[in-house]
PDB file of C-alpha atoms in Angstrom:
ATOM      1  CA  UNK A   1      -2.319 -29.158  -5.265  1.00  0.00           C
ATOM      2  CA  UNK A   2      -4.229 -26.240  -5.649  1.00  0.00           C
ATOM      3  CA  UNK A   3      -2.699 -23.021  -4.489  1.00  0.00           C
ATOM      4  CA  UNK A   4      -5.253 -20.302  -3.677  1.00  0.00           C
ATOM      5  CA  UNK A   5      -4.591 -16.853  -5.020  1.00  0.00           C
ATOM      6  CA  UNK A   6      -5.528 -15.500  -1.367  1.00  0.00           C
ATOM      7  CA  UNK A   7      -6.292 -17.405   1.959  1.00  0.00           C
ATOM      8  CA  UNK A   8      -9.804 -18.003   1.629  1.00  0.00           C
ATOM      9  CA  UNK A   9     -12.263 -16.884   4.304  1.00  0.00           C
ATOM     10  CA  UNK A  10     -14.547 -18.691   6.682  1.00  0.00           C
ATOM     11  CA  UNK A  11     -18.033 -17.708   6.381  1.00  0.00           C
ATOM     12  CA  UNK A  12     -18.195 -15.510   9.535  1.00  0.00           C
ATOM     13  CA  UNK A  13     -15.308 -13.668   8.152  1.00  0.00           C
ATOM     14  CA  UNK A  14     -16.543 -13.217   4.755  1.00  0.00           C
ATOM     15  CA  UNK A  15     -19.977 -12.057   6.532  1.00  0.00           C
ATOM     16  CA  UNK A  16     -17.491  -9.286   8.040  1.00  0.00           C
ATOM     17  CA  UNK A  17     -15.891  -8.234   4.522  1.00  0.00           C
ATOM     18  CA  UNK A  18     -17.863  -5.133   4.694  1.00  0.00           C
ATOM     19  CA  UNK A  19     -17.064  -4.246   8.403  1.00  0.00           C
ATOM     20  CA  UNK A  20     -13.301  -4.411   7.404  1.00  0.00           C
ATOM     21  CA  UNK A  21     -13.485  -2.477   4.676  1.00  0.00           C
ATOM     22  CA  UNK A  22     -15.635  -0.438   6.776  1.00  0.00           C
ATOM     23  CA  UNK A  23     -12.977   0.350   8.892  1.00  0.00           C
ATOM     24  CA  UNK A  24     -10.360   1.081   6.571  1.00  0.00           C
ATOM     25  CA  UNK A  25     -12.115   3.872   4.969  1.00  0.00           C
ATOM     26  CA  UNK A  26     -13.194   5.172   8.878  1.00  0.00           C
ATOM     27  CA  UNK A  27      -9.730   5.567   8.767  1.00  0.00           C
ATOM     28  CA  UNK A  28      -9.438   7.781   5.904  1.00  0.00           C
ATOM     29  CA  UNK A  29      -9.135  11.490   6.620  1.00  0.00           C
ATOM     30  CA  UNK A  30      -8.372  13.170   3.463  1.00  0.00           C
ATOM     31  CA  UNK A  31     -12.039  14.924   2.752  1.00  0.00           C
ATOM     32  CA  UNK A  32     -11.974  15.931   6.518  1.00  0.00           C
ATOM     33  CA  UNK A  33      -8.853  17.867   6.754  1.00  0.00           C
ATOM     34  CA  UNK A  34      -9.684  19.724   3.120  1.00  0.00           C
ATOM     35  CA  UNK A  35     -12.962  20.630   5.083  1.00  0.00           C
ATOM     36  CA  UNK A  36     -11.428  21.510   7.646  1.00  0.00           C
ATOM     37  CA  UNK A  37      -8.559  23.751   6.144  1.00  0.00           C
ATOM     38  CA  UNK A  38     -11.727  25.717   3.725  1.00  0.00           C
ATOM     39  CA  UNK A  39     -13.527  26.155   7.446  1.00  0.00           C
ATOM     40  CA  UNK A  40     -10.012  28.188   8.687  1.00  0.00           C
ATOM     41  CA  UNK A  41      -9.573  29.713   5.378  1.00  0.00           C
ATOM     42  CA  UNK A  42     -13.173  31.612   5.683  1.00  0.00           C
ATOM     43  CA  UNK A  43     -12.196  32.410   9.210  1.00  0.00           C
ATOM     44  CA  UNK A  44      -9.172  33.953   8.015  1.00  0.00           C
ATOM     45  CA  UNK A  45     -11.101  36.126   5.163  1.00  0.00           C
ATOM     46  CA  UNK A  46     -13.356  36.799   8.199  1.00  0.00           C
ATOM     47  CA  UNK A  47     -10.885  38.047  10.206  1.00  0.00           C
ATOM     48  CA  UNK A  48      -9.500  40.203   7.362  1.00  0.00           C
ATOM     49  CA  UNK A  49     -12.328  42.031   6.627  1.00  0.00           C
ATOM     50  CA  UNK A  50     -13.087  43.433  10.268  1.00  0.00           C
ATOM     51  CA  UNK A  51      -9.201  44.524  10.349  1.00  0.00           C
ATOM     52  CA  UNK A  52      -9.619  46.634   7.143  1.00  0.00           C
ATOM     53  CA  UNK A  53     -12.427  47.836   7.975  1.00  0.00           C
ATOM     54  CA  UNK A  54     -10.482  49.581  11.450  1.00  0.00           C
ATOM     55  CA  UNK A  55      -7.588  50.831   8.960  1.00  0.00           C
ATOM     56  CA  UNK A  56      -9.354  52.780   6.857  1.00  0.00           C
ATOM     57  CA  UNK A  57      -9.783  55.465   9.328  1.00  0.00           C
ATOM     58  CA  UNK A  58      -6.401  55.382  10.409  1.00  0.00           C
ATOM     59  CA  UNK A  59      -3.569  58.076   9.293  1.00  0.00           C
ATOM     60  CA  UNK A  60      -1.263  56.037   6.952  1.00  0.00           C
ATOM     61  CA  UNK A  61       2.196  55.069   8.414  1.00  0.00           C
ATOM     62  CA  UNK A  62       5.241  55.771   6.119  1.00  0.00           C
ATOM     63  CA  UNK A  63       6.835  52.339   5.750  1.00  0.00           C
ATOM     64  CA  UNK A  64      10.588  51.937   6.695  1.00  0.00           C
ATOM     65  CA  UNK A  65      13.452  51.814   3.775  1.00  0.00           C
ATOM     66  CA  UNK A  66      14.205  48.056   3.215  1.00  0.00           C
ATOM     67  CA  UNK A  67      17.178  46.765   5.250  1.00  0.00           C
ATOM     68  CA  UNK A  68      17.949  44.293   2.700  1.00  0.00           C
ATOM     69  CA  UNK A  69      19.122  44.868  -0.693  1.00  0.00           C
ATOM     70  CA  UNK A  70      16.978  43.570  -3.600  1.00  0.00           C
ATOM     71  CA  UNK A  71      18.024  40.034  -4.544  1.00  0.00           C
ATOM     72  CA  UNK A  72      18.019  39.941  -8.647  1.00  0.00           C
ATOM     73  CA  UNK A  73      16.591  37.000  -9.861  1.00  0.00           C
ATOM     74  CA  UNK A  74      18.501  33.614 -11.125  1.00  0.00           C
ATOM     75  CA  UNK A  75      18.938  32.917 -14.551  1.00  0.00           C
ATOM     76  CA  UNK A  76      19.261  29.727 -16.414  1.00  0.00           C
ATOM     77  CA  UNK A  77      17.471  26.261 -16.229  1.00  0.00           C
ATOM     78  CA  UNK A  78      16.926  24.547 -12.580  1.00  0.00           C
ATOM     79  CA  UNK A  79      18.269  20.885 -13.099  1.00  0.00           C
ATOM     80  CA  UNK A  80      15.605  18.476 -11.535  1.00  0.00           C
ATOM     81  CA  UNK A  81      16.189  16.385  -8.570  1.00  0.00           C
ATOM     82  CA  UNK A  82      18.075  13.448  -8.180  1.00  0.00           C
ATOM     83  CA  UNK A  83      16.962  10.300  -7.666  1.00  0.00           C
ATOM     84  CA  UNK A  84      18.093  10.603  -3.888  1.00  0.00           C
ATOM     85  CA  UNK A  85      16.092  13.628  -3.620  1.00  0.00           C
ATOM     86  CA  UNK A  86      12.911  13.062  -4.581  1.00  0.00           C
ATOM     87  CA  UNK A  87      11.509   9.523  -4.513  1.00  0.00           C
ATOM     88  CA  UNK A  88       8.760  10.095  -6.904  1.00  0.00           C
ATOM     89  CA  UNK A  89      11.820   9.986  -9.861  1.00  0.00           C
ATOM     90  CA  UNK A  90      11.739   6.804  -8.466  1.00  0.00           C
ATOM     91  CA  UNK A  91       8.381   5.141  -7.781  1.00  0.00           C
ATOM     92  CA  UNK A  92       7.186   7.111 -11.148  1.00  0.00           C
ATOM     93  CA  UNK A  93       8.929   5.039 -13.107  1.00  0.00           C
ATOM     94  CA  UNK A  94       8.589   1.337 -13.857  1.00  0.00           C
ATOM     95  CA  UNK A  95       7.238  -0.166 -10.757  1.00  0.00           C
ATOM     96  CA  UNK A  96       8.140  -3.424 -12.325  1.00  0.00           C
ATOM     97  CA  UNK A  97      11.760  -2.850 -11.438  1.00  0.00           C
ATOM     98  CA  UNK A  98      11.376  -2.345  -7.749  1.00  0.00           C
ATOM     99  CA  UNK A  99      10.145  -5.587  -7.429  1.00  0.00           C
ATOM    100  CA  UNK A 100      12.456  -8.431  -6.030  1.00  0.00           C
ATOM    101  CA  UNK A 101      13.820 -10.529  -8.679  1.00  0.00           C
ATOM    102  CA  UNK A 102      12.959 -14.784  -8.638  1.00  0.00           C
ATOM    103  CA  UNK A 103      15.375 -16.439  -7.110  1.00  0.00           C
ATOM    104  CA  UNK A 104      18.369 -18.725  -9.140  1.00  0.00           C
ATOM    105  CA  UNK A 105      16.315 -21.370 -10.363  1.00  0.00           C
ATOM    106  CA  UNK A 106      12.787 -20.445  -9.254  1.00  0.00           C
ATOM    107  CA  UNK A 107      10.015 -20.766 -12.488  1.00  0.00           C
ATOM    108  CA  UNK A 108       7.833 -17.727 -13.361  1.00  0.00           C
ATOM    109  CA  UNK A 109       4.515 -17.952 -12.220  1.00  0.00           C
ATOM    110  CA  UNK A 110       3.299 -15.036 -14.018  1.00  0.00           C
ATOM    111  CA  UNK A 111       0.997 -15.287 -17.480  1.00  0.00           C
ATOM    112  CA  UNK A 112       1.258 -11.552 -17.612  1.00  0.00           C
ATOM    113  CA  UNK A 113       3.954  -9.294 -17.906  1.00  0.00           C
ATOM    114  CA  UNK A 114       4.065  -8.000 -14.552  1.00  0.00           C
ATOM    115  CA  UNK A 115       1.503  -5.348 -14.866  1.00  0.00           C
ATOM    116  CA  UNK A 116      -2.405  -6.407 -13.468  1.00  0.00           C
ATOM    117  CA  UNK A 117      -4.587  -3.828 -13.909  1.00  0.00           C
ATOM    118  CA  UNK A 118      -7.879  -2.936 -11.692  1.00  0.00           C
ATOM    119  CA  UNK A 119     -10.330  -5.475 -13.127  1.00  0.00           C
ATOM    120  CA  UNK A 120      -7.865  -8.239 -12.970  1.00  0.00           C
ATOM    121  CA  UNK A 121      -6.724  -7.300  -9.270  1.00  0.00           C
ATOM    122  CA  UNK A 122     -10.101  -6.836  -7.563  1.00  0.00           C
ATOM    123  CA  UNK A 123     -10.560 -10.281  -8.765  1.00  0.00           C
ATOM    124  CA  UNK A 124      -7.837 -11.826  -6.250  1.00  0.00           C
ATOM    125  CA  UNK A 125     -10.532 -10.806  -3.522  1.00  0.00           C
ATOM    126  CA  UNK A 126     -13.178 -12.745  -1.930  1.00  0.00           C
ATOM    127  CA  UNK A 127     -15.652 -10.013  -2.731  1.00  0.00           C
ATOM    128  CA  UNK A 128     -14.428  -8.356  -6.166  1.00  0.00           C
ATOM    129  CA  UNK A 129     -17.364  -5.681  -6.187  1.00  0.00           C
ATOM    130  CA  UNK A 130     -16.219  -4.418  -2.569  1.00  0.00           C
ATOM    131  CA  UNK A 131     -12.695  -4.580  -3.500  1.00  0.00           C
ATOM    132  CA  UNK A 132     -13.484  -2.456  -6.511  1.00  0.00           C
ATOM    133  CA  UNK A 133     -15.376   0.154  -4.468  1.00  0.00           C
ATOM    134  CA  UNK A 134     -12.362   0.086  -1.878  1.00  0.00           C
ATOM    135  CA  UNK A 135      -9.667   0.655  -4.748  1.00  0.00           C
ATOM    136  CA  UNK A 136     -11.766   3.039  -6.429  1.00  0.00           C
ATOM    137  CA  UNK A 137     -11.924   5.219  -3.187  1.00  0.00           C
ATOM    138  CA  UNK A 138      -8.489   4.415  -2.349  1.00  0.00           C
ATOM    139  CA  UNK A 139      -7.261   6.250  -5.359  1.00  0.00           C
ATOM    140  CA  UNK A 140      -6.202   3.345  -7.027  1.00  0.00           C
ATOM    141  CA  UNK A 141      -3.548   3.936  -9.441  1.00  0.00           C
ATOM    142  CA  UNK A 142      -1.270   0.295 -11.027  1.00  0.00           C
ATOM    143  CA  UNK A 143      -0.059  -2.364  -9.061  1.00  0.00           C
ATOM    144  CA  UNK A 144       3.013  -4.492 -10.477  1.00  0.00           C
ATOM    145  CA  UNK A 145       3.100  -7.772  -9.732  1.00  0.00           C
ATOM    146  CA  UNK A 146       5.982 -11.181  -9.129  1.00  0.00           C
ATOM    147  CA  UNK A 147       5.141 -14.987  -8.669  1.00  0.00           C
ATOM    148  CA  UNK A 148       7.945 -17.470  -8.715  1.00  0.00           C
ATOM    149  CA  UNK A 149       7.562 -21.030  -8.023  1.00  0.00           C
ATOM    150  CA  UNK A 150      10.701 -22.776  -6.400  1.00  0.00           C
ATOM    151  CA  UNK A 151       8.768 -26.070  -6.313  1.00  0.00           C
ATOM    152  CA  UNK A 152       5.485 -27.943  -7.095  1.00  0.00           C
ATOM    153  CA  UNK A 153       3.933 -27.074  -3.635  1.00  0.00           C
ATOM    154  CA  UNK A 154       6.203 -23.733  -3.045  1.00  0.00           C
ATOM    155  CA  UNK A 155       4.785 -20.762  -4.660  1.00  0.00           C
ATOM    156  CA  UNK A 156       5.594 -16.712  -3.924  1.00  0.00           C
ATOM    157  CA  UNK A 157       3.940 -13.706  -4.602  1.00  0.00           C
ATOM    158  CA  UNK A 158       4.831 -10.138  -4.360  1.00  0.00           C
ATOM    159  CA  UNK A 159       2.187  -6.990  -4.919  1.00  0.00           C
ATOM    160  CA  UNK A 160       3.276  -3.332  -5.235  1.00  0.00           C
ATOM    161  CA  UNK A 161       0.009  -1.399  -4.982  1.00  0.00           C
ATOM    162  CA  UNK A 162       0.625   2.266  -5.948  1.00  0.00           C
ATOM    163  CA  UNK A 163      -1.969   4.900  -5.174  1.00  0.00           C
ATOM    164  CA  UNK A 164      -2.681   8.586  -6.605  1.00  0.00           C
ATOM    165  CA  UNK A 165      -3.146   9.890  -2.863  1.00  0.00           C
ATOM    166  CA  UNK A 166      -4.847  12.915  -3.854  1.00  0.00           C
ATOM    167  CA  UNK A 167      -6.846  12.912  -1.289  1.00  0.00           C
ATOM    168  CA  UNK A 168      -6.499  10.047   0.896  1.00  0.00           C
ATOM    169  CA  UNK A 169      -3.520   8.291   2.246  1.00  0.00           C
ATOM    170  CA  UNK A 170      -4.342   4.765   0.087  1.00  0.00           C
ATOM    171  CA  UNK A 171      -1.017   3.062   0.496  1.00  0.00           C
ATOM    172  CA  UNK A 172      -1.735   2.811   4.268  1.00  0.00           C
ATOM    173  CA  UNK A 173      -5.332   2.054   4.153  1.00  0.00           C
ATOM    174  CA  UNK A 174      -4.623  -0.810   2.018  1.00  0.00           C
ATOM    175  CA  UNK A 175      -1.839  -2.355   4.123  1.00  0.00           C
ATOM    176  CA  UNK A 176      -4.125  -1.535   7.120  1.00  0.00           C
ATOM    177  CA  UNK A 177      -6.815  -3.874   5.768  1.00  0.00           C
ATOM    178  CA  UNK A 178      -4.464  -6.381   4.639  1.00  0.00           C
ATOM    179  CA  UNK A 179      -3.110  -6.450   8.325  1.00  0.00           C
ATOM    180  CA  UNK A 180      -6.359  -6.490   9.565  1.00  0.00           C
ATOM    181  CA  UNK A 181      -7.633  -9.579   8.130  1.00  0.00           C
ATOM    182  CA  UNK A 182      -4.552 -11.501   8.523  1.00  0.00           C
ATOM    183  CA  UNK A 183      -4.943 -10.557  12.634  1.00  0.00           C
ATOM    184  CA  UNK A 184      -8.598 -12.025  12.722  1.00  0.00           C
ATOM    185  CA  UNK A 185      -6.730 -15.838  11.789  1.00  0.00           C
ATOM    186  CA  UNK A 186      -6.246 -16.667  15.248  1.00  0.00           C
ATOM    187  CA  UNK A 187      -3.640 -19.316  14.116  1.00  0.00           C
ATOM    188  CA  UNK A 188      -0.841 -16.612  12.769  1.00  0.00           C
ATOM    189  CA  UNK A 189       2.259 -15.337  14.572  1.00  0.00           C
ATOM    190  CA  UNK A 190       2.759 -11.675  13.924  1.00  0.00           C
ATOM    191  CA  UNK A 191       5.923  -9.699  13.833  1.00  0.00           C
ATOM    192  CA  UNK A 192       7.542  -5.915  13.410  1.00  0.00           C
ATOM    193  CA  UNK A 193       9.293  -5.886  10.344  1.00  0.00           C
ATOM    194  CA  UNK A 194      12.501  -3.620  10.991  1.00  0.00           C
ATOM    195  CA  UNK A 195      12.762  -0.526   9.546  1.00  0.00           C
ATOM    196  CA  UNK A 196       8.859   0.317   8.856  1.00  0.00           C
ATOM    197  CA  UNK A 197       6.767   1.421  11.584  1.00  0.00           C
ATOM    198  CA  UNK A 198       3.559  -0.713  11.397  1.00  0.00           C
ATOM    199  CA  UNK A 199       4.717  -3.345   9.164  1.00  0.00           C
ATOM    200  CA  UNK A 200       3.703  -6.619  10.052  1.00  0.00           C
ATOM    201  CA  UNK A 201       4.945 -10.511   8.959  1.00  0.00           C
ATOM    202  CA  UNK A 202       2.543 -13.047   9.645  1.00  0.00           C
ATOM    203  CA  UNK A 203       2.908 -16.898   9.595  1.00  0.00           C
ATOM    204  CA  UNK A 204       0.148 -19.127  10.084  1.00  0.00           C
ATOM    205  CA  UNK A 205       0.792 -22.563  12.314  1.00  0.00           C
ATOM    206  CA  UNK A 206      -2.493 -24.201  11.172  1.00  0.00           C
ATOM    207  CA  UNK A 207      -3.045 -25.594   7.678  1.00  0.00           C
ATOM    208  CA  UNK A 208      -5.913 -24.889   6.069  1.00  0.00           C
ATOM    209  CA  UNK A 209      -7.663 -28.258   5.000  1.00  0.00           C
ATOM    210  CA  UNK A 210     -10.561 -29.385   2.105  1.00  0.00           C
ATOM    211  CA  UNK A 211     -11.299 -32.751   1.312  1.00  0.00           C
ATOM    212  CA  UNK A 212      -9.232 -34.250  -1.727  1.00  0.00           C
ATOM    213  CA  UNK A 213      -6.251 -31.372  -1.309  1.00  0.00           C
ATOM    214  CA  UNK A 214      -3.142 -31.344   0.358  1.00  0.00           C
ATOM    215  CA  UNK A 215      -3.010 -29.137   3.647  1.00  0.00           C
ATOM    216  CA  UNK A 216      -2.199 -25.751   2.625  1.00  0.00           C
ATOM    217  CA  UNK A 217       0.330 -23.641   4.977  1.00  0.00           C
ATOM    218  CA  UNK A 218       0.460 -19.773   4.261  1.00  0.00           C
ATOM    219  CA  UNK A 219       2.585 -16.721   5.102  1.00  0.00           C
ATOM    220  CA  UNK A 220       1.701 -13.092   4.204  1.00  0.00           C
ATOM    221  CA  UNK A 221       3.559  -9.492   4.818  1.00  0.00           C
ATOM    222  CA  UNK A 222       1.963  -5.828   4.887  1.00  0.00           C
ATOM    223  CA  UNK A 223       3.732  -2.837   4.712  1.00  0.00           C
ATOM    224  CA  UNK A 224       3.682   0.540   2.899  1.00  0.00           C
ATOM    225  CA  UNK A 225       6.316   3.395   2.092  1.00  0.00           C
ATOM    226  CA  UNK A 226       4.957   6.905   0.857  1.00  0.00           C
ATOM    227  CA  UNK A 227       2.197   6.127  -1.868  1.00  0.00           C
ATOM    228  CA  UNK A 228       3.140   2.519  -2.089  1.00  0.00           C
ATOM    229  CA  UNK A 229       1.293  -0.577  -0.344  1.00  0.00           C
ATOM    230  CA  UNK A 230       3.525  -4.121   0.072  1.00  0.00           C
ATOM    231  CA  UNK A 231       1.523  -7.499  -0.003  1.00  0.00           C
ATOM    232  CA  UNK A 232       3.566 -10.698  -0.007  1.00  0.00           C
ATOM    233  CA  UNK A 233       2.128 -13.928   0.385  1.00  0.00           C
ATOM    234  CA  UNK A 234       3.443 -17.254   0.677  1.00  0.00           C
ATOM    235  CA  UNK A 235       1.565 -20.990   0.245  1.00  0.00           C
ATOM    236  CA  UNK A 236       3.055 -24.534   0.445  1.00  0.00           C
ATOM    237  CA  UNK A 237       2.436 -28.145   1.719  1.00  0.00           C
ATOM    238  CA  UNK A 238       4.935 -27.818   4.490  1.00  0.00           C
ATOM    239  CA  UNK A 239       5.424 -25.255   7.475  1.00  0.00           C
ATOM    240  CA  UNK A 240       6.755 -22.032   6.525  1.00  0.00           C
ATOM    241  CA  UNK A 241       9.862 -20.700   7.850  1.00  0.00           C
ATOM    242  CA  UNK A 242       8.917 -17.320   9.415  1.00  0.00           C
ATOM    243  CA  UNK A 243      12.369 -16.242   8.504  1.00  0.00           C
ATOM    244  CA  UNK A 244      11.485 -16.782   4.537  1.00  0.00           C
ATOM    245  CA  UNK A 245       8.512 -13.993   4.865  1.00  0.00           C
ATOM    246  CA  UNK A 246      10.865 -11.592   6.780  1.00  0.00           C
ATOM    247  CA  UNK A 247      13.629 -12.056   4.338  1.00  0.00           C
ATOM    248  CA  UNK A 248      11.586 -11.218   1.375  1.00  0.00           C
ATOM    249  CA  UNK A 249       9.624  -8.230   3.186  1.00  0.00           C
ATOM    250  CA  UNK A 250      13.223  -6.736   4.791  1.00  0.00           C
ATOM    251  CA  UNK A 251      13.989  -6.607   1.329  1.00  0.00           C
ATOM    252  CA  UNK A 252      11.512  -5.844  -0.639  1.00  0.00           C
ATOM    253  CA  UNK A 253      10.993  -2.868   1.828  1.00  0.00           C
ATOM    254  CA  UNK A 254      14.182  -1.728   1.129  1.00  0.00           C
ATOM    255  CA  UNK A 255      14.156  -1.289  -2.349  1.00  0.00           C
ATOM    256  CA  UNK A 256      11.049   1.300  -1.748  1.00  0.00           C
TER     257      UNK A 256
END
């Protein structure tokens, strides 16, 4: 059998790759909220200007003694924060190590070490130049990768896609679009996953079919926590269990 790195699209959908990326960047605010902040800024300076302009004339008022004594300042080193404190110690780290481990007795899928970097992963996309674009205005920054196979026909794969979100909330965008497409297969079964807020679990009922292959089932989960995006996907002969994709995205959400 051959197991497709991604659920491959039917031409009308592939026709539509643009619109979807389309409206994940609509989505995107980042550029209009630093406009928008400069435009109150200048109205502020504005503002500032015409008040001095009234005080000069004025007869200076004595200022009143301070009520509050003059706090000296601290000496010595500030310890940085805990891990509990601030998640960046965290996700700033090896991303490799929030990732769920195989399972007892599950074989590696991987030829890399975990790591795939931006070349490599725009190439698990139906259309690699507007996946590049996409990541490239997303902010891209690493994704860290796991693929386990517990049989022949059974085969798992986990994506943590971190972005720089200097401007633009990536993380969500991505798992927007990744939620997005899976919603257009009218065959999948959708589902919350607890404890995120848009998260979604998908499992499709209808095999997808080519001549001289094995039907192919699949099973895919989007989520995202602060500046990192969560894309499972599942693929084997047989029906999925929608409790297998919830189990591994419960989880793997919970280690973010």
């Amino acid at each position: 059998m051959e197991v497709p790195e991604r659920p491959e699209q039917t031409p009308e959908v592939q026709e539509g790759a643009q619109v979807a990326v389309g409206v994940s960047r609509a989505r995107r605010r980042g550029r209009t909220a630093l406009l928008i902040a400069a435009s109150a800024v200048l109205g502020v300076v504005a503002g500032t200007c015409t008040g001095y302009l009234v005080q000069v004339g004025r007869t200076p008022t004595p200022l009143p003694p301070l009520s509050q004594p003059v706090v000296k300042q601290a000496k010595g080193e500030v310890e940085p924060l805990s891990v509990a404190q601030d998640r960046r110690v965290r996700t700033d780290g090896d991303l490799r190590k929030l990732l769920l481990s195989r399972p007892s007795g599950a074989r590696n899928a991987l030829e890399s070490d975990g790591w795939m970097d931006l070349a490599e992963y725009m190439h698990s996309f139906d259309k690699p130049a507007v996946a590049f674009q996409d990541l490239v205005d997303s902010e891209f920054r690493r994704v860290a990768v796991a693929a386990w196979e517990t049989t022949d026909t059974h085969f798992v794969e986990i994506d943590l896609v971190q972005f720089h979100q200097g401007e633009v909330v990536g993380a969500q965008d991505h798992a927007d679009n990744g939620m997005y497409w899976a919603e257009r297969d009218s065959g999948n079964h959708s589902r919350l996953i607890p404890g995120t807020e848009e998260g979604m679990t998908y499992v499709d009922s209808t095999p997808e079919r080519e001549p001289g292959y094995l039907p192919v089932y699949s099973a895919q989960a989007h989520a995202w926590r602060g500046d990192i995006a969560m894309d499972i996907y599942i693929y084997d002969t047989k029906p999925i269990p929608e409790k297998e994709i919830m189990s591994l995205a419960e989880r793997q959400v919970g280690r973010l």
